[in-house]
PDB file of C-alpha atoms in Angstrom:
ATOM      1  CA  MET X 785     -52.173 -15.730 -49.758  1.00 60.00           C
ATOM      2  CA  THR X 786     -53.893 -15.979 -46.381  1.00 66.00           C
ATOM      3  CA  GLU X 787     -53.800 -19.681 -46.071  1.00 76.00           C
ATOM      4  CA  GLY X 788     -52.728 -20.892 -42.524  1.00 80.00           C
ATOM      5  CA  ILE X 789     -53.522 -17.362 -40.911  1.00 83.00           C
ATOM      6  CA  LEU X 790     -56.103 -17.506 -38.193  1.00 83.00           C
ATOM      7  CA  ASN X 791     -57.964 -14.155 -38.940  1.00 86.00           C
ATOM      8  CA  ILE X 792     -57.185 -11.028 -41.018  1.00 88.00           C
ATOM      9  CA  VAL X 793     -57.816  -8.106 -38.665  1.00 89.00           C
ATOM     10  CA  ASP X 794     -58.189  -4.402 -39.614  1.00 93.00           C
ATOM     11  CA  PHE X 795     -55.601  -1.863 -38.351  1.00 94.00           C
ATOM     12  CA  SER X 796     -58.258  -0.490 -35.880  1.00 94.00           C
ATOM     13  CA  ASP X 797     -58.189  -3.996 -34.291  1.00 89.00           C
ATOM     14  CA  TRP X 798     -54.292  -3.707 -33.866  1.00 91.00           C
ATOM     15  CA  GLU X 799     -54.512  -0.281 -32.297  1.00 93.00           C
ATOM     16  CA  LYS X 800     -56.771  -1.797 -29.551  1.00 93.00           C
ATOM     17  CA  LEU X 801     -53.789  -3.975 -28.185  1.00 95.00           C
ATOM     18  CA  ASP X 802     -51.829  -2.512 -25.442  1.00 98.00           C
ATOM     19  CA  ILE X 803     -48.303  -4.340 -25.505  1.00 98.00           C
ATOM     20  CA  ARG X 804     -45.568  -3.272 -23.216  1.00 99.00           C
ATOM     21  CA  VAL X 805     -42.120  -4.286 -21.790  1.00 99.00           C
ATOM     22  CA  ALA X 806     -42.289  -5.687 -18.362  1.00 99.00           C
ATOM     23  CA  GLN X 807     -39.849  -7.397 -16.089  1.00 99.00           C
ATOM     24  CA  ILE X 808     -40.613 -10.378 -13.953  1.00 99.00           C
ATOM     25  CA  LYS X 809     -40.044  -9.546 -10.305  1.00 99.00           C
ATOM     26  CA  SER X 810     -41.097 -12.940  -8.660  1.00 99.00           C
ATOM     27  CA  VAL X 811     -42.036 -16.565  -9.686  1.00 99.00           C
ATOM     28  CA  GLU X 812     -44.166 -18.700  -7.742  1.00 98.00           C
ATOM     29  CA  ASP X 813     -45.574 -22.261  -8.108  1.00 97.00           C
ATOM     30  CA  ILE X 814     -49.335 -22.416  -8.170  1.00 97.00           C
ATOM     31  CA  GLU X 815     -50.719 -25.197  -5.841  1.00 94.00           C
ATOM     32  CA  GLY X 816     -52.119 -28.125  -7.944  1.00 93.00           C
ATOM     33  CA  ALA X 817     -50.715 -26.732 -11.313  1.00 94.00           C
ATOM     34  CA  ASP X 818     -48.046 -28.616 -12.914  1.00 94.00           C
ATOM     35  CA  LYS X 819     -47.431 -26.466 -16.019  1.00 95.00           C
ATOM     36  CA  LEU X 820     -48.202 -22.894 -14.798  1.00 97.00           C
ATOM     37  CA  TYR X 821     -46.198 -20.347 -12.644  1.00 98.00           C
ATOM     38  CA  LYS X 822     -47.618 -17.174 -11.150  1.00 98.00           C
ATOM     39  CA  LEU X 823     -45.570 -14.225 -12.149  1.00 99.00           C
ATOM     40  CA  SER X 824     -45.371 -10.630 -10.702  1.00 99.00           C
ATOM     41  CA  LEU X 825     -44.443  -8.149 -13.295  1.00 99.00           C
ATOM     42  CA  ASP X 826     -43.185  -4.648 -12.943  1.00 99.00           C
ATOM     43  CA  VAL X 827     -44.971  -2.615 -15.759  1.00 99.00           C
ATOM     44  CA  GLY X 828     -43.489   0.725 -15.141  1.00 98.00           C
ATOM     45  CA  ASP X 829     -46.145   3.535 -14.758  1.00 98.00           C
ATOM     46  CA  LEU X 830     -48.826   0.835 -14.892  1.00 97.00           C
ATOM     47  CA  GLY X 831     -47.449  -0.564 -11.691  1.00 98.00           C
ATOM     48  CA  GLU X 832     -47.350  -4.236 -10.725  1.00 98.00           C
ATOM     49  CA  ARG X 833     -49.459  -7.043 -12.524  1.00 98.00           C
ATOM     50  CA  THR X 834     -49.829 -10.690 -11.796  1.00 98.00           C
ATOM     51  CA  ILE X 835     -50.116 -13.356 -14.632  1.00 98.00           C
ATOM     52  CA  CYS X 836     -50.122 -16.971 -14.972  1.00 98.00           C
ATOM     53  CA  ALA X 837     -47.838 -18.585 -17.543  1.00 98.00           C
ATOM     54  CA  GLY X 838     -47.684 -22.224 -18.756  1.00 96.00           C
ATOM     55  CA  LEU X 839     -43.822 -22.181 -18.654  1.00 97.00           C
ATOM     56  CA  LYS X 840     -42.830 -24.815 -16.141  1.00 97.00           C
ATOM     57  CA  GLU X 841     -41.545 -27.369 -18.712  1.00 96.00           C
ATOM     58  CA  TYR X 842     -39.493 -24.758 -20.604  1.00 97.00           C
ATOM     59  CA  TYR X 843     -38.159 -22.406 -17.786  1.00 98.00           C
ATOM     60  CA  SER X 844     -37.006 -22.602 -14.159  1.00 98.00           C
ATOM     61  CA  LYS X 845     -37.815 -20.062 -11.788  1.00 98.00           C
ATOM     62  CA  ASP X 846     -34.200 -18.666 -11.648  1.00 98.00           C
ATOM     63  CA  GLU X 847     -34.227 -18.320 -15.594  1.00 98.00           C
ATOM     64  CA  LEU X 848     -37.245 -16.207 -15.308  1.00 99.00           C
ATOM     65  CA  LYS X 849     -36.623 -14.073 -12.413  1.00 98.00           C
ATOM     66  CA  ASP X 850     -35.672 -10.407 -13.529  1.00 98.00           C
ATOM     67  CA  LYS X 851     -36.084 -11.234 -17.280  1.00 98.00           C
ATOM     68  CA  LYS X 852     -37.641  -8.432 -19.354  1.00 99.00           C
ATOM     69  CA  ILE X 853     -40.421  -9.678 -21.476  1.00 99.00           C
ATOM     70  CA  ILE X 854     -43.305  -8.490 -23.891  1.00 99.00           C
ATOM     71  CA  TYR X 855     -46.660  -8.260 -22.052  1.00 98.00           C
ATOM     72  CA  PHE X 856     -50.062  -7.943 -23.574  1.00 98.00           C
ATOM     73  CA  VAL X 857     -51.667  -5.646 -20.957  1.00 98.00           C
ATOM     74  CA  ASN X 858     -55.339  -5.133 -21.801  1.00 97.00           C
ATOM     75  CA  LEU X 859     -56.360  -8.797 -22.326  1.00 96.00           C
ATOM     76  CA  LYS X 860     -59.392  -9.272 -20.139  1.00 96.00           C
ATOM     77  CA  PRO X 861     -58.341 -10.886 -16.836  1.00 97.00           C
ATOM     78  CA  ARG X 862     -59.396 -14.602 -16.299  1.00 96.00           C
ATOM     79  CA  LYS X 863     -58.891 -16.901 -13.272  1.00 96.00           C
ATOM     80  CA  MET X 864     -56.416 -19.831 -13.608  1.00 95.00           C
ATOM     81  CA  ARG X 865     -56.217 -22.281 -10.772  1.00 94.00           C
ATOM     82  CA  GLY X 866     -57.633 -19.639  -8.402  1.00 94.00           C
ATOM     83  CA  VAL X 867     -55.453 -16.791  -9.472  1.00 96.00           C
ATOM     84  CA  GLU X 868     -56.384 -13.991 -11.409  1.00 98.00           C
ATOM     85  CA  SER X 869     -54.142 -13.594 -14.606  1.00 98.00           C
ATOM     86  CA  GLN X 870     -54.012  -9.848 -15.701  1.00 98.00           C
ATOM     87  CA  GLY X 871     -52.888 -10.296 -19.162  1.00 97.00           C
ATOM     88  CA  MET X 872     -50.468 -12.505 -21.047  1.00 98.00           C
ATOM     89  CA  LEU X 873     -46.730 -12.802 -21.944  1.00 98.00           C
ATOM     90  CA  LEU X 874     -45.742 -13.281 -25.559  1.00 98.00           C
ATOM     91  CA  ALA X 875     -43.708 -16.314 -26.567  1.00 98.00           C
ATOM     92  CA  ALA X 876     -42.938 -18.138 -29.754  1.00 98.00           C
ATOM     93  CA  SER X 877     -43.261 -21.915 -30.030  1.00 96.00           C
ATOM     94  CA  ASN X 878     -42.776 -24.490 -32.715  1.00 95.00           C
ATOM     95  CA  GLY X 879     -45.534 -26.544 -34.176  1.00 90.00           C
ATOM     96  CA  ASP X 880     -45.509 -29.179 -31.466  1.00 92.00           C
ATOM     97  CA  HIS X 881     -44.679 -26.909 -28.608  1.00 91.00           C
ATOM     98  CA  SER X 882     -41.615 -28.652 -27.847  1.00 93.00           C
ATOM     99  CA  LYS X 883     -39.850 -25.472 -27.895  1.00 96.00           C
ATOM    100  CA  VAL X 884     -41.077 -22.191 -26.365  1.00 97.00           C
ATOM    101  CA  ILE X 885     -39.014 -18.905 -26.398  1.00 98.00           C
ATOM    102  CA  LEU X 886     -40.136 -15.799 -24.544  1.00 98.00           C
ATOM    103  CA  LEU X 887     -40.174 -12.637 -26.769  1.00 98.00           C
ATOM    104  CA  THR X 888     -37.835 -10.131 -24.978  1.00 98.00           C
ATOM    105  CA  PRO X 889     -36.347  -6.831 -25.868  1.00 98.00           C
ATOM    106  CA  GLU X 890     -33.266  -6.775 -27.808  1.00 97.00           C
ATOM    107  CA  SER X 891     -31.732  -4.315 -25.687  1.00 98.00           C
ATOM    108  CA  GLU X 892     -32.294  -2.306 -22.399  1.00 98.00           C
ATOM    109  CA  ILE X 893     -35.334  -0.247 -22.147  1.00 98.00           C
ATOM    110  CA  GLU X 894     -37.595   0.994 -19.499  1.00 98.00           C
ATOM    111  CA  ASN X 895     -40.362  -1.280 -18.029  1.00 99.00           C
ATOM    112  CA  GLY X 896     -43.716  -0.037 -19.363  1.00 99.00           C
ATOM    113  CA  SER X 897     -42.331   1.002 -22.686  1.00 99.00           C
ATOM    114  CA  ARG X 898     -44.840   0.423 -25.471  1.00 98.00           C
ATOM    115  CA  VAL X 899     -44.497  -2.187 -28.229  1.00 97.00           C
ATOM    116  CA  SER X 900     -45.701  -1.342 -31.633  1.00 93.00           C
TER     117      SER X 900
END
């Protein structure tokens, strides 16, 4: 029944995740990075955050600008190509990663809204 599932987690682990709606305000190339964009996000009351996302082969800058996404807020920050990434966006991909689709709200909702 759990074959193919990475790890089984307790509900208390799920409660630790802070997942919110965010809006991409700007998209920039990162020098020397052929897959990564630097994204500036508006996360409502949480303010602006910066993340790096490996989306260049799937989305143009214009396709990403102003898009609402689902954002994992409290992932420990890490440096990617010299840029501190403060979380991660959520996306679905097929088995060979030839198709990647951003998870987005179904209808309009405020930036910073919690996802549960």
